[in-house]
C-alpha cells in the first residue's frame, strides 16, 4: 500500500554511503570551483598560461623564418638545414616527456615557473652561436624549456576552471596564434634590412660580409628571447600562483585545497564561504571512489600503463596519432613555406623580394588568429569537439591541395591563409580536447606523451622536408595533404566526445564496469 503522506523518507547511513560511491575527488573540486566562480584570478591566469603557448609557437615560427638566413650564414645544404628545427623539436620532445609526468607527480607549479626561464636563457645564448652545430645545441636546450609549456599550462588552467568555463581552454590557443604573428612581425621588421644583399639580374651573386650584413637572424633570436623574458616576469610577479586544487585534492592535501579555494575567492573579490565541511573528511572519503583511472593508480599501476589499459587504450592511441600526424603536416608546411616562397614565381609577375616573402608569411600567420576564437564557439555547438576537429583537418587537407595548384600570388595568399585558419582551429581543439578527456591523475602524462610524440614527428619532419624539397619542391606539400587527411580519419574514430562532461564520465564508467567484469581479480 502506498504511503498516505507526501514526505520523502530520510535515507539511512548505508544509503548515504551508497549515494556517494560514484563521487570522485575531481567531482568534489569541480563543485567547489563552481561555488567560487570565475573572476579576476582566472582572467589573469588565462593570460599567464597563454604566454606559455605563445612562447611555444613563437619560437617554432622564429626558427622557421630564420632558416634561409642561417643556411646562408653557415653555408648549409638544403638536405641538412632542417637539422636546426629538428634540434629544437628534439629538446621539445624531451621537455614534454619530462615536464608532463613531473607535473602529475610533483605538481604544476614548478614547471609553470621553470619552462620560460630555461627558454629565456638559451634563447639569448642562441643569438650568439659561433657555429651551425653550436646553434643546434643551444636550440636543443631551449626546446627542453619551451616544450614543457603545452603539457603543463593547459592542465594547470583547466584544473582551476569551473566546468562552465572549460571552453576557455580552447580559446587559450589564440595565444598560440599570437606567437606566430609576433614571430612573423619580427621577421618582417628585422630580416629584410639586416640580411645579405638579394641577388639581382645585374648582380646574381652579390658579396656579403656575414658578420656585419647577415646579423638579422641573431637580432631576431635575441628579440624573441627578450619577449620571452618579459612573459616570465609577468608570470612571476603578477599573480602568486598556488598549486591546483585538483592536484592537492587528488593527493589528499585537503587543508591546502581549502586554503587555495579561499584565496581564489578572495582574489576574485567574492564573499564565498568555503569551510572544511565542504570537503569530505577522511572517514567519509573512504567511501568516495576515485575515477576509473584513479582506482588503477591506487593499485600501483603506472600512469602510462593506465593510459594503455582497456579503459583508455583506444582514446590514447588515436590521440597520439592525431598529435603525430598534425605535427607532421603542420611542420612540413611551415618549414617548407618560407623557403618555397623565396623560390616562387608566377608567369607575368616579378619574382618576390624578401620583403614580399616576409609580408606574405605575416599575412599567413595573422589569418590563423580567428581560428582559435571561432573554435571556442564551434566546440559548444552540435559539432562538438570531434566534429570541429574533423572538419578543420579535412579542410586543411583540401586547402593544401588548392595551394599545390595555384597560378597567382593572390590565390597563393588566399589558399595559404585558409590553411593557416583551419590548422590553427584544429590545434585549438586538440589542445583543449586532450586534457579534457583524461582524468586529473593522468592528465599531465597523457598530454606530455602526446606532445612528446608530436615533437618526435617534428624532429624527423624538417630533415625529411629538406630531402623531399631537393627532389621536388612539391613533395612536402603532398605529404602535408596526406597528414591532415589521416588526422581527420583518426578524429572520426575517437570514442568519446567531451562536450557534456557528465555524459562522458557515465560512458567511461559503464565501459570500466564492463571491462572489470571480464577481468580476473588481481593477485598480490
PDB file of N, CA and C in Angstrom, residues 7 11 17 21-22 66 71 79 86-87 119 130 175 192 213 217 228 253 305 342 501 509 515:
ATOM      1  N   UNK A   7       5.795  13.148   2.181  1.00  0.00           N
ATOM      2  CA  UNK A   7       7.165  13.447   2.604  1.00  0.00           C
ATOM      3  C   UNK A   7       8.150  12.383   2.127  1.00  0.00           C
ATOM      4  N   UNK A  11      17.139   9.038   4.237  1.00  0.00           N
ATOM      5  CA  UNK A  11      17.968   7.880   3.911  1.00  0.00           C
ATOM      6  C   UNK A  11      18.779   7.407   5.109  1.00  0.00           C
ATOM      7  N   UNK A  17      26.097   6.353   2.101  1.00  0.00           N
ATOM      8  CA  UNK A  17      27.381   5.873   1.618  1.00  0.00           C
ATOM      9  C   UNK A  17      27.263   5.425   0.164  1.00  0.00           C
ATOM     10  N   UNK A  21      29.122   6.659  -3.648  1.00  0.00           N
ATOM     11  CA  UNK A  21      30.109   5.717  -4.150  1.00  0.00           C
ATOM     12  C   UNK A  21      30.748   6.174  -5.460  1.00  0.00           C
ATOM     13  N   UNK A  22      30.000   6.905  -6.250  1.00  0.00           N
ATOM     14  CA  UNK A  22      30.498   7.272  -7.567  1.00  0.00           C
ATOM     15  C   UNK A  22      30.937   8.736  -7.633  1.00  0.00           C
ATOM     16  N   UNK A  66      63.993  32.161 -39.782  1.00  0.00           N
ATOM     17  CA  UNK A  66      65.410  32.495 -39.954  1.00  0.00           C
ATOM     18  C   UNK A  66      66.192  31.400 -40.678  1.00  0.00           C
ATOM     19  N   UNK A  71      71.039  29.291 -43.128  1.00  0.00           N
ATOM     20  CA  UNK A  71      71.608  28.459 -44.196  1.00  0.00           C
ATOM     21  C   UNK A  71      72.660  29.238 -44.975  1.00  0.00           C
ATOM     22  N   UNK A  79      69.563  19.756 -47.783  1.00  0.00           N
ATOM     23  CA  UNK A  79      69.275  18.490 -47.099  1.00  0.00           C
ATOM     24  C   UNK A  79      69.465  18.576 -45.595  1.00  0.00           C
ATOM     25  N   UNK A  86      64.967  20.471 -36.270  1.00  0.00           N
ATOM     26  CA  UNK A  86      64.935  19.156 -35.622  1.00  0.00           C
ATOM     27  C   UNK A  86      65.575  19.194 -34.236  1.00  0.00           C
ATOM     28  N   UNK A  87      66.620  19.999 -34.079  1.00  0.00           N
ATOM     29  CA  UNK A  87      67.258  20.140 -32.759  1.00  0.00           C
ATOM     30  C   UNK A  87      66.287  20.754 -31.759  1.00  0.00           C
ATOM     31  N   UNK A 119      63.867  28.728 -21.264  1.00  0.00           N
ATOM     32  CA  UNK A 119      63.730  29.207 -22.640  1.00  0.00           C
ATOM     33  C   UNK A 119      64.443  30.540 -22.835  1.00  0.00           C
ATOM     34  N   UNK A 130      78.323  30.529 -32.355  1.00  0.00           N
ATOM     35  CA  UNK A 130      79.518  30.769 -33.172  1.00  0.00           C
ATOM     36  C   UNK A 130      79.639  29.785 -34.333  1.00  0.00           C
ATOM     37  N   UNK A 175      46.530  32.407 -28.053  1.00  0.00           N
ATOM     38  CA  UNK A 175      47.897  32.825 -27.747  1.00  0.00           C
ATOM     39  C   UNK A 175      48.899  32.087 -28.631  1.00  0.00           C
ATOM     40  N   UNK A 192      64.554  41.778 -43.657  1.00  0.00           N
ATOM     41  CA  UNK A 192      64.828  42.358 -44.980  1.00  0.00           C
ATOM     42  C   UNK A 192      65.951  43.397 -44.975  1.00  0.00           C
ATOM     43  N   UNK A 213      76.667  42.157 -42.356  1.00  0.00           N
ATOM     44  CA  UNK A 213      75.457  42.300 -43.167  1.00  0.00           C
ATOM     45  C   UNK A 213      74.407  41.214 -42.927  1.00  0.00           C
ATOM     46  N   UNK A 217      69.335  37.367 -38.364  1.00  0.00           N
ATOM     47  CA  UNK A 217      68.826  36.180 -37.678  1.00  0.00           C
ATOM     48  C   UNK A 217      69.235  36.179 -36.203  1.00  0.00           C
ATOM     49  N   UNK A 228      60.285  36.649 -24.442  1.00  0.00           N
ATOM     50  CA  UNK A 228      60.069  35.511 -23.534  1.00  0.00           C
ATOM     51  C   UNK A 228      60.371  35.909 -22.093  1.00  0.00           C
ATOM     52  N   UNK A 253      45.597  16.330   0.161  1.00  0.00           N
ATOM     53  CA  UNK A 253      46.042  17.525   0.899  1.00  0.00           C
ATOM     54  C   UNK A 253      44.841  18.462   1.027  1.00  0.00           C
ATOM     55  N   UNK A 305      50.862   2.909 -17.995  1.00  0.00           N
ATOM     56  CA  UNK A 305      50.178   1.616 -18.097  1.00  0.00           C
ATOM     57  C   UNK A 305      48.671   1.801 -17.997  1.00  0.00           C
ATOM     58  N   UNK A 342      60.400  31.979 -51.381  1.00  0.00           N
ATOM     59  CA  UNK A 342      61.542  32.670 -51.964  1.00  0.00           C
ATOM     60  C   UNK A 342      61.857  32.161 -53.369  1.00  0.00           C
ATOM     61  N   UNK A 501      30.473  16.823 -20.201  1.00  0.00           N
ATOM     62  CA  UNK A 501      31.431  16.003 -19.461  1.00  0.00           C
ATOM     63  C   UNK A 501      30.755  14.918 -18.623  1.00  0.00           C
ATOM     64  N   UNK A 509      32.467   5.124 -17.170  1.00  0.00           N
ATOM     65  CA  UNK A 509      32.191   4.262 -16.022  1.00  0.00           C
ATOM     66  C   UNK A 509      31.561   2.953 -16.466  1.00  0.00           C
ATOM     67  N   UNK A 515      34.498  -3.780 -18.447  1.00  0.00           N
ATOM     68  CA  UNK A 515      35.839  -4.345 -18.575  1.00  0.00           C
ATOM     69  C   UNK A 515      36.230  -5.108 -17.326  1.00  0.00           C
TER      70      UNK A 515
END
